[in-house]
């Protein structure tokens, strides 16, 4: 059994200038990012870098169509080392671009075991949620299939991940909130996974502790209280990323993908929409084991009875980002069956990591309770 997987070298700097100097950024390097980040943090450095801005190819969550256009544009310019500077969309696209060799997303998904990467690859996250700077997973909306799907290959691991807290300061609060809730979901799901180990749980629980304690401070002192905490949120996201890179995510992600795929709900927010609904159904099936440990842990942090842990967590999260029922995203009640079918047919990679097995009836029940 794998205890922990960490194939990416981890670095931390206080500024992009320090990063650029330490890594000798220059000719042969290609930055994939968004224009505001490049113009604020990299253009002033005067480096001879190639660059491309994702927003020039479309907006929102990454799709196969957008990714294929970016692959074509990047390959036309060429690179020796690809540097992804951004949130989940940019990182997911960059992983595929770095390892594509010019192939389309459909070709890569069709044969993930054949994927090879020759060029260097660095990831610099600008959000505190995905943790994907240290994972080998890319999530793309397969528009022709109508759902998000994960592509998994060791070729998607970055050579280096670089944590720079100053890059998080420009995040709008709502984006920060959805992003950090995503990291909390990663922490909880990886802790409950049957693939979890002592090493991954150490990181999972520590990530959850950092995030929840920070949320309590923000809830008490207001939104601006997050600013001195951004470095710790970035650390927590990274811990959770390392943990789920080995233990995996599960039903929360699986149930969120049809919502994100069809209604373009941002990844962190779609996870949040189904998070506690999945947890409460786990407990209905099995109250002991690791979920009991998790509830003890949450109740100690939140100062509530063990049996009210998920409700107390939901109350806290609602102070950070208001939770919406599925209907407020535009979901129609007769689509819930379609969502349940999509989960059972296309998300078995994730469902295999559930704390307890969930059949189609249970998945549909969760959707209906959240509707």
Tab-separated table of C-alpha atoms in Angstrom:
chain	number	residue	atom	x	y	z
A	1	UNK	CA	0.000	0.000	0.000
A	2	UNK	CA	1.295	3.441	-0.904
A	3	UNK	CA	1.862	5.519	2.223
A	4	UNK	CA	2.324	8.875	0.489
A	5	UNK	CA	3.169	10.138	-2.993
A	6	UNK	CA	5.095	13.384	-3.418
A	7	UNK	CA	6.942	13.603	-6.717
A	8	UNK	CA	7.034	17.392	-6.924
A	9	UNK	CA	9.773	19.495	-5.340
A	10	UNK	CA	8.262	22.188	-3.107
A	11	UNK	CA	9.518	25.785	-2.784
A	12	UNK	CA	8.295	28.940	-1.032
A	13	UNK	CA	9.217	32.571	-1.704
A	14	UNK	CA	7.946	35.882	-0.386
A	15	UNK	CA	7.788	37.482	-3.837
A	16	UNK	CA	7.735	36.708	-7.537
A	17	UNK	CA	11.012	38.586	-7.890
A	18	UNK	CA	12.699	36.138	-5.510
A	19	UNK	CA	11.194	33.216	-7.430
A	20	UNK	CA	12.379	34.586	-10.796
A	21	UNK	CA	15.904	35.054	-9.485
A	22	UNK	CA	16.204	31.669	-7.800
A	23	UNK	CA	14.837	29.825	-10.845
A	24	UNK	CA	16.743	31.942	-13.393
A	25	UNK	CA	13.635	32.612	-15.446
A	26	UNK	CA	14.438	33.699	-18.983
A	27	UNK	CA	14.655	32.504	-22.558
A	28	UNK	CA	13.030	29.151	-23.136
A	29	UNK	CA	10.520	29.749	-20.348
A	30	UNK	CA	6.831	30.126	-21.147
A	31	UNK	CA	4.373	31.534	-18.601
A	32	UNK	CA	0.718	30.502	-18.860
A	33	UNK	CA	-1.338	32.848	-16.694
A	34	UNK	CA	-3.841	35.716	-16.868
A	35	UNK	CA	-2.913	39.200	-18.057
A	36	UNK	CA	-3.378	41.066	-14.722
A	37	UNK	CA	-1.017	38.707	-12.893
A	38	UNK	CA	1.602	38.890	-15.623
A	39	UNK	CA	1.474	42.680	-15.876
A	40	UNK	CA	1.642	43.223	-12.101
A	41	UNK	CA	4.191	40.621	-11.059
A	42	UNK	CA	6.276	39.531	-14.067
A	43	UNK	CA	6.313	42.258	-16.714
A	44	UNK	CA	8.115	44.696	-14.355
A	45	UNK	CA	10.966	42.188	-14.029
A	46	UNK	CA	11.879	42.716	-17.701
A	47	UNK	CA	12.562	39.039	-18.361
A	48	UNK	CA	12.678	37.624	-21.921
A	49	UNK	CA	9.755	35.263	-21.290
A	50	UNK	CA	7.143	33.960	-23.659
A	51	UNK	CA	3.631	34.329	-22.302
A	52	UNK	CA	0.036	33.456	-23.093
A	53	UNK	CA	-3.124	34.579	-21.321
A	54	UNK	CA	-5.884	32.060	-20.742
A	55	UNK	CA	-8.682	34.651	-20.843
A	56	UNK	CA	-7.905	35.239	-24.532
A	57	UNK	CA	-9.231	31.720	-25.192
A	58	UNK	CA	-12.435	31.824	-23.135
A	59	UNK	CA	-13.688	32.244	-19.588
A	60	UNK	CA	-14.874	30.106	-16.717
A	61	UNK	CA	-13.892	26.565	-15.849
A	62	UNK	CA	-11.532	24.750	-18.254
A	63	UNK	CA	-13.130	22.934	-21.177
A	64	UNK	CA	-11.736	20.583	-23.772
A	65	UNK	CA	-12.419	23.181	-26.473
A	66	UNK	CA	-10.478	25.918	-24.651
A	67	UNK	CA	-7.631	23.573	-23.778
A	68	UNK	CA	-7.219	22.346	-27.353
A	69	UNK	CA	-6.932	25.950	-28.597
A	70	UNK	CA	-4.283	26.719	-25.991
A	71	UNK	CA	-2.334	23.548	-26.818
A	72	UNK	CA	-2.215	24.647	-30.453
A	73	UNK	CA	-1.104	28.193	-29.588
A	74	UNK	CA	1.596	27.145	-27.112
A	75	UNK	CA	3.002	24.449	-29.380
A	76	UNK	CA	3.286	26.960	-32.214
A	77	UNK	CA	5.525	29.167	-30.044
A	78	UNK	CA	7.483	26.350	-28.371
A	79	UNK	CA	8.991	26.151	-24.880
A	80	UNK	CA	11.674	24.442	-22.824
A	81	UNK	CA	9.948	25.008	-19.491
A	82	UNK	CA	6.261	25.753	-18.929
A	83	UNK	CA	5.332	27.812	-15.870
A	84	UNK	CA	1.680	27.838	-14.806
A	85	UNK	CA	0.825	30.832	-12.631
A	86	UNK	CA	-2.824	30.799	-11.632
A	87	UNK	CA	-5.779	29.104	-10.042
A	88	UNK	CA	-7.393	25.773	-10.786
A	89	UNK	CA	-8.373	26.590	-14.372
A	90	UNK	CA	-4.870	27.597	-15.399
A	91	UNK	CA	-3.200	24.735	-13.535
A	92	UNK	CA	-5.532	22.103	-15.001
A	93	UNK	CA	-4.993	23.413	-18.515
A	94	UNK	CA	-1.240	23.772	-18.037
A	95	UNK	CA	-0.839	20.174	-16.903
A	96	UNK	CA	-2.381	18.975	-20.130
A	97	UNK	CA	-0.459	21.460	-22.284
A	98	UNK	CA	2.865	20.520	-20.661
A	99	UNK	CA	2.367	16.831	-21.354
A	100	UNK	CA	0.306	16.958	-24.541
A	101	UNK	CA	3.061	16.756	-27.128
A	102	UNK	CA	0.544	18.446	-29.406
A	103	UNK	CA	-2.196	15.842	-28.875
A	104	UNK	CA	-5.792	16.937	-28.259
A	105	UNK	CA	-7.566	16.443	-24.942
A	106	UNK	CA	-9.719	13.669	-26.384
A	107	UNK	CA	-6.590	11.826	-27.512
A	108	UNK	CA	-5.010	12.209	-24.066
A	109	UNK	CA	-8.116	11.002	-22.213
A	110	UNK	CA	-8.342	8.020	-24.564
A	111	UNK	CA	-4.866	6.756	-23.640
A	112	UNK	CA	-3.612	8.257	-20.348
A	113	UNK	CA	-1.026	5.518	-19.881
A	114	UNK	CA	0.715	6.707	-23.071
A	115	UNK	CA	1.190	10.307	-21.904
A	116	UNK	CA	4.807	11.437	-21.661
A	117	UNK	CA	6.262	14.848	-20.797
A	118	UNK	CA	9.645	16.008	-22.095
A	119	UNK	CA	9.738	19.699	-21.126
A	120	UNK	CA	10.196	21.208	-17.676
A	121	UNK	CA	7.089	22.156	-15.729
A	122	UNK	CA	6.557	24.502	-12.753
A	123	UNK	CA	3.262	25.336	-11.016
A	124	UNK	CA	2.744	28.531	-8.999
A	125	UNK	CA	-0.767	28.586	-7.448
A	126	UNK	CA	-2.605	31.891	-7.014
A	127	UNK	CA	-5.509	30.432	-5.023
A	128	UNK	CA	-5.614	28.421	-1.797
A	129	UNK	CA	-7.922	25.601	-2.830
A	130	UNK	CA	-6.975	23.112	-5.478
A	131	UNK	CA	-3.685	21.861	-4.077
A	132	UNK	CA	-3.152	20.576	-7.594
A	133	UNK	CA	0.352	22.022	-7.729
A	134	UNK	CA	1.413	18.706	-6.149
A	135	UNK	CA	-1.005	16.282	-7.824
A	136	UNK	CA	-1.081	14.361	-11.099
A	137	UNK	CA	-4.738	15.088	-11.838
A	138	UNK	CA	-6.290	17.559	-14.263
A	139	UNK	CA	-10.045	18.211	-14.285
A	140	UNK	CA	-11.530	19.299	-17.609
A	141	UNK	CA	-15.136	19.811	-18.665
A	142	UNK	CA	-15.634	17.255	-21.425
A	143	UNK	CA	-18.209	19.296	-23.309
A	144	UNK	CA	-19.049	16.472	-25.672
A	145	UNK	CA	-19.921	14.270	-22.685
A	146	UNK	CA	-21.607	16.998	-20.618
A	147	UNK	CA	-19.582	16.486	-17.422
A	148	UNK	CA	-16.220	17.169	-15.840
A	149	UNK	CA	-13.755	14.299	-15.780
A	150	UNK	CA	-10.340	13.802	-14.285
A	151	UNK	CA	-7.279	12.891	-16.321
A	152	UNK	CA	-4.682	11.068	-14.220
A	153	UNK	CA	-1.083	10.484	-15.282
A	154	UNK	CA	2.290	10.777	-13.571
A	155	UNK	CA	3.332	12.954	-16.518
A	156	UNK	CA	1.062	15.644	-15.049
A	157	UNK	CA	3.176	16.032	-11.904
A	158	UNK	CA	5.084	19.322	-11.951
A	159	UNK	CA	8.828	19.232	-11.425
A	160	UNK	CA	8.510	22.051	-8.905
A	161	UNK	CA	5.635	23.708	-7.062
A	162	UNK	CA	6.242	27.248	-5.829
A	163	UNK	CA	4.204	28.876	-3.046
A	164	UNK	CA	4.174	32.706	-3.101
A	165	UNK	CA	1.619	34.164	-0.656
A	166	UNK	CA	1.710	37.661	-2.225
A	167	UNK	CA	-0.123	36.257	-5.265
A	168	UNK	CA	-3.242	35.595	-3.151
A	169	UNK	CA	-3.708	39.193	-2.017
A	170	UNK	CA	-5.640	40.208	-5.132
A	171	UNK	CA	-8.234	37.435	-4.835
A	172	UNK	CA	-11.809	38.739	-4.439
A	173	UNK	CA	-13.221	37.501	-1.144
A	174	UNK	CA	-15.813	35.226	-2.787
A	175	UNK	CA	-13.123	33.536	-4.883
A	176	UNK	CA	-10.918	33.144	-1.823
A	177	UNK	CA	-13.859	31.661	0.117
A	178	UNK	CA	-14.832	29.100	-2.540
A	179	UNK	CA	-11.183	28.201	-3.068
A	180	UNK	CA	-10.400	27.605	0.599
A	181	UNK	CA	-13.632	25.639	1.123
A	182	UNK	CA	-12.435	23.425	-1.725
A	183	UNK	CA	-9.228	22.804	0.241
A	184	UNK	CA	-11.302	21.889	3.297
A	185	UNK	CA	-13.282	19.397	1.198
A	186	UNK	CA	-9.994	17.886	-0.017
A	187	UNK	CA	-8.831	17.541	3.571
A	188	UNK	CA	-12.015	15.860	4.791
A	189	UNK	CA	-12.469	13.541	1.808
A	190	UNK	CA	-8.851	12.396	1.871
A	191	UNK	CA	-9.052	11.731	5.627
A	192	UNK	CA	-12.137	9.532	5.152
A	193	UNK	CA	-10.831	7.704	2.086
A	194	UNK	CA	-10.123	3.967	2.407
A	195	UNK	CA	-6.778	4.742	0.732
A	196	UNK	CA	-5.763	7.121	3.526
A	197	UNK	CA	-2.639	6.316	5.537
A	198	UNK	CA	-1.144	7.642	8.760
A	199	UNK	CA	0.962	10.036	6.684
A	200	UNK	CA	-1.889	11.399	4.568
A	201	UNK	CA	-4.238	11.737	7.555
A	202	UNK	CA	-1.597	13.758	9.379
A	203	UNK	CA	-1.719	16.264	6.531
A	204	UNK	CA	-5.497	16.047	6.065
A	205	UNK	CA	-6.330	16.835	9.672
A	206	UNK	CA	-3.696	19.560	9.936
A	207	UNK	CA	-5.052	21.225	6.772
A	208	UNK	CA	-8.611	21.109	8.125
A	209	UNK	CA	-7.475	22.496	11.480
A	210	UNK	CA	-5.700	25.471	9.891
A	211	UNK	CA	-8.661	26.320	7.660
A	212	UNK	CA	-11.324	26.017	10.366
A	213	UNK	CA	-9.343	28.033	12.929
A	214	UNK	CA	-8.751	30.724	10.316
A	215	UNK	CA	-12.454	30.745	9.388
A	216	UNK	CA	-13.379	31.246	13.035
A	217	UNK	CA	-11.111	34.289	13.117
A	218	UNK	CA	-12.553	35.698	9.881
A	219	UNK	CA	-16.115	35.095	11.088
A	220	UNK	CA	-15.321	37.043	14.265
A	221	UNK	CA	-13.166	39.863	12.864
A	222	UNK	CA	-14.416	40.316	9.294
A	223	UNK	CA	-13.165	39.695	5.762
A	224	UNK	CA	-9.968	41.730	6.035
A	225	UNK	CA	-8.777	39.379	8.767
A	226	UNK	CA	-7.916	36.893	6.029
A	227	UNK	CA	-5.012	38.968	4.664
A	228	UNK	CA	-2.366	38.065	7.274
A	229	UNK	CA	-3.614	34.464	7.123
A	230	UNK	CA	-3.125	33.935	3.373
A	231	UNK	CA	0.198	32.163	3.803
A	232	UNK	CA	-1.333	29.656	6.200
A	233	UNK	CA	-4.276	29.070	3.851
A	234	UNK	CA	-1.793	28.381	1.048
A	235	UNK	CA	0.032	25.910	3.282
A	236	UNK	CA	-3.233	24.179	4.232
A	237	UNK	CA	-4.237	23.875	0.591
A	238	UNK	CA	-0.874	22.313	-0.191
A	239	UNK	CA	-1.139	19.847	2.711
A	240	UNK	CA	-4.583	18.791	1.496
A	241	UNK	CA	-3.284	18.466	-2.057
A	242	UNK	CA	-0.505	16.122	-0.965
A	243	UNK	CA	-3.017	14.105	1.060
A	244	UNK	CA	-5.593	13.653	-1.677
A	245	UNK	CA	-2.847	13.038	-4.226
A	246	UNK	CA	-2.379	9.703	-2.450
A	247	UNK	CA	-5.732	9.019	-0.756
A	248	UNK	CA	-7.989	10.537	-3.409
A	249	UNK	CA	-11.185	12.557	-3.300
A	250	UNK	CA	-14.598	10.923	-3.345
A	251	UNK	CA	-18.356	11.460	-3.567
A	252	UNK	CA	-18.344	15.195	-2.878
A	253	UNK	CA	-16.281	15.773	-5.998
A	254	UNK	CA	-18.173	13.131	-7.952
A	255	UNK	CA	-21.566	14.713	-7.201
A	256	UNK	CA	-20.265	18.220	-7.867
A	257	UNK	CA	-19.057	17.497	-11.400
A	258	UNK	CA	-22.443	17.322	-13.169
A	259	UNK	CA	-23.381	20.631	-11.509
A	260	UNK	CA	-20.150	22.270	-12.602
A	261	UNK	CA	-20.193	20.669	-16.036
A	262	UNK	CA	-23.737	21.664	-16.973
A	263	UNK	CA	-24.205	24.931	-15.081
A	264	UNK	CA	-20.590	26.120	-14.996
A	265	UNK	CA	-20.570	26.534	-11.225
A	266	UNK	CA	-16.961	27.154	-10.086
A	267	UNK	CA	-15.313	24.029	-8.755
A	268	UNK	CA	-14.982	25.075	-5.111
A	269	UNK	CA	-18.533	26.349	-4.953
A	270	UNK	CA	-19.988	23.214	-6.554
A	271	UNK	CA	-18.107	21.089	-4.002
A	272	UNK	CA	-19.473	23.283	-1.217
A	273	UNK	CA	-23.020	22.827	-2.541
A	274	UNK	CA	-22.918	19.056	-1.908
A	275	UNK	CA	-20.285	18.750	0.847
A	276	UNK	CA	-22.240	18.388	4.081
A	277	UNK	CA	-25.101	16.632	2.274
A	278	UNK	CA	-22.732	13.796	1.401
A	279	UNK	CA	-21.296	13.710	4.933
A	280	UNK	CA	-24.703	13.474	6.589
A	281	UNK	CA	-25.605	10.544	4.343
A	282	UNK	CA	-22.352	8.784	5.198
A	283	UNK	CA	-23.362	8.981	8.862
A	284	UNK	CA	-26.820	7.570	8.137
A	285	UNK	CA	-25.087	4.488	6.757
A	286	UNK	CA	-22.152	4.139	9.188
A	287	UNK	CA	-21.566	6.155	12.374
A	288	UNK	CA	-18.326	4.560	13.527
A	289	UNK	CA	-14.844	4.376	12.052
A	290	UNK	CA	-12.961	7.363	10.662
A	291	UNK	CA	-16.055	9.528	10.333
A	292	UNK	CA	-16.512	9.269	14.096
A	293	UNK	CA	-12.899	10.422	14.531
A	294	UNK	CA	-13.585	13.307	12.140
A	295	UNK	CA	-16.686	14.356	14.082
A	296	UNK	CA	-14.739	14.319	17.370
A	297	UNK	CA	-12.106	16.473	15.703
A	298	UNK	CA	-14.648	18.955	14.310
A	299	UNK	CA	-16.594	19.210	17.553
A	300	UNK	CA	-13.399	20.039	19.485
A	301	UNK	CA	-12.545	22.831	17.026
A	302	UNK	CA	-16.082	24.217	16.821
A	303	UNK	CA	-17.029	23.820	20.477
A	304	UNK	CA	-20.182	21.834	19.775
A	305	UNK	CA	-21.563	18.374	20.652
A	306	UNK	CA	-20.188	15.595	18.479
A	307	UNK	CA	-23.617	14.862	16.987
A	308	UNK	CA	-23.930	18.463	15.793
A	309	UNK	CA	-20.495	18.670	14.139
A	310	UNK	CA	-21.661	18.874	10.531
A	311	UNK	CA	-24.406	21.390	11.346
A	312	UNK	CA	-21.895	23.555	13.240
A	313	UNK	CA	-19.438	23.374	10.363
A	314	UNK	CA	-22.189	24.286	7.902
A	315	UNK	CA	-23.119	27.297	10.058
A	316	UNK	CA	-19.498	28.474	10.082
A	317	UNK	CA	-19.067	27.987	6.336
A	318	UNK	CA	-22.268	29.912	5.682
A	319	UNK	CA	-20.660	32.911	7.409
A	320	UNK	CA	-17.758	32.680	4.962
A	321	UNK	CA	-19.817	31.980	1.826
A	322	UNK	CA	-23.592	31.680	1.703
A	323	UNK	CA	-24.645	28.205	0.605
A	324	UNK	CA	-27.226	27.863	-2.165
A	325	UNK	CA	-29.671	25.037	-2.874
A	326	UNK	CA	-29.214	23.387	-6.257
A	327	UNK	CA	-32.317	25.064	-7.665
A	328	UNK	CA	-30.658	28.476	-7.311
A	329	UNK	CA	-28.021	27.436	-9.827
A	330	UNK	CA	-30.760	26.764	-12.362
A	331	UNK	CA	-30.931	22.995	-11.823
A	332	UNK	CA	-34.345	21.554	-12.704
A	333	UNK	CA	-35.799	18.832	-10.522
A	334	UNK	CA	-36.155	16.415	-13.426
A	335	UNK	CA	-32.387	16.722	-14.052
A	336	UNK	CA	-31.502	15.087	-10.744
A	337	UNK	CA	-31.951	11.610	-12.224
A	338	UNK	CA	-29.648	12.605	-15.070
A	339	UNK	CA	-27.068	13.847	-12.571
A	340	UNK	CA	-27.260	10.598	-10.584
A	341	UNK	CA	-26.781	8.546	-13.753
A	342	UNK	CA	-23.781	10.664	-14.745
A	343	UNK	CA	-22.140	10.105	-11.355
A	344	UNK	CA	-22.636	6.351	-11.434
A	345	UNK	CA	-21.522	5.979	-15.055
A	346	UNK	CA	-18.609	8.428	-15.251
A	347	UNK	CA	-17.230	9.077	-11.775
A	348	UNK	CA	-16.325	5.618	-10.492
A	349	UNK	CA	-12.668	6.665	-10.117
A	350	UNK	CA	-13.847	9.011	-7.357
A	351	UNK	CA	-16.685	6.901	-5.969
A	352	UNK	CA	-14.182	4.128	-5.233
A	353	UNK	CA	-12.753	6.401	-2.506
A	354	UNK	CA	-16.049	6.873	-0.628
A	355	UNK	CA	-16.075	6.371	3.135
A	356	UNK	CA	-18.895	3.888	2.518
A	357	UNK	CA	-20.315	2.716	-0.816
A	358	UNK	CA	-23.107	4.863	-2.256
A	359	UNK	CA	-25.504	3.377	-4.799
A	360	UNK	CA	-27.550	5.288	-7.342
A	361	UNK	CA	-30.535	5.524	-5.010
A	362	UNK	CA	-28.421	7.138	-2.316
A	363	UNK	CA	-26.826	9.563	-4.788
A	364	UNK	CA	-30.279	10.608	-6.011
A	365	UNK	CA	-31.424	11.006	-2.387
A	366	UNK	CA	-28.526	13.385	-1.690
A	367	UNK	CA	-29.336	15.480	-4.749
A	368	UNK	CA	-32.990	15.683	-3.764
A	369	UNK	CA	-32.129	16.759	-0.219
A	370	UNK	CA	-29.895	19.498	-1.590
A	371	UNK	CA	-32.331	20.644	-4.250
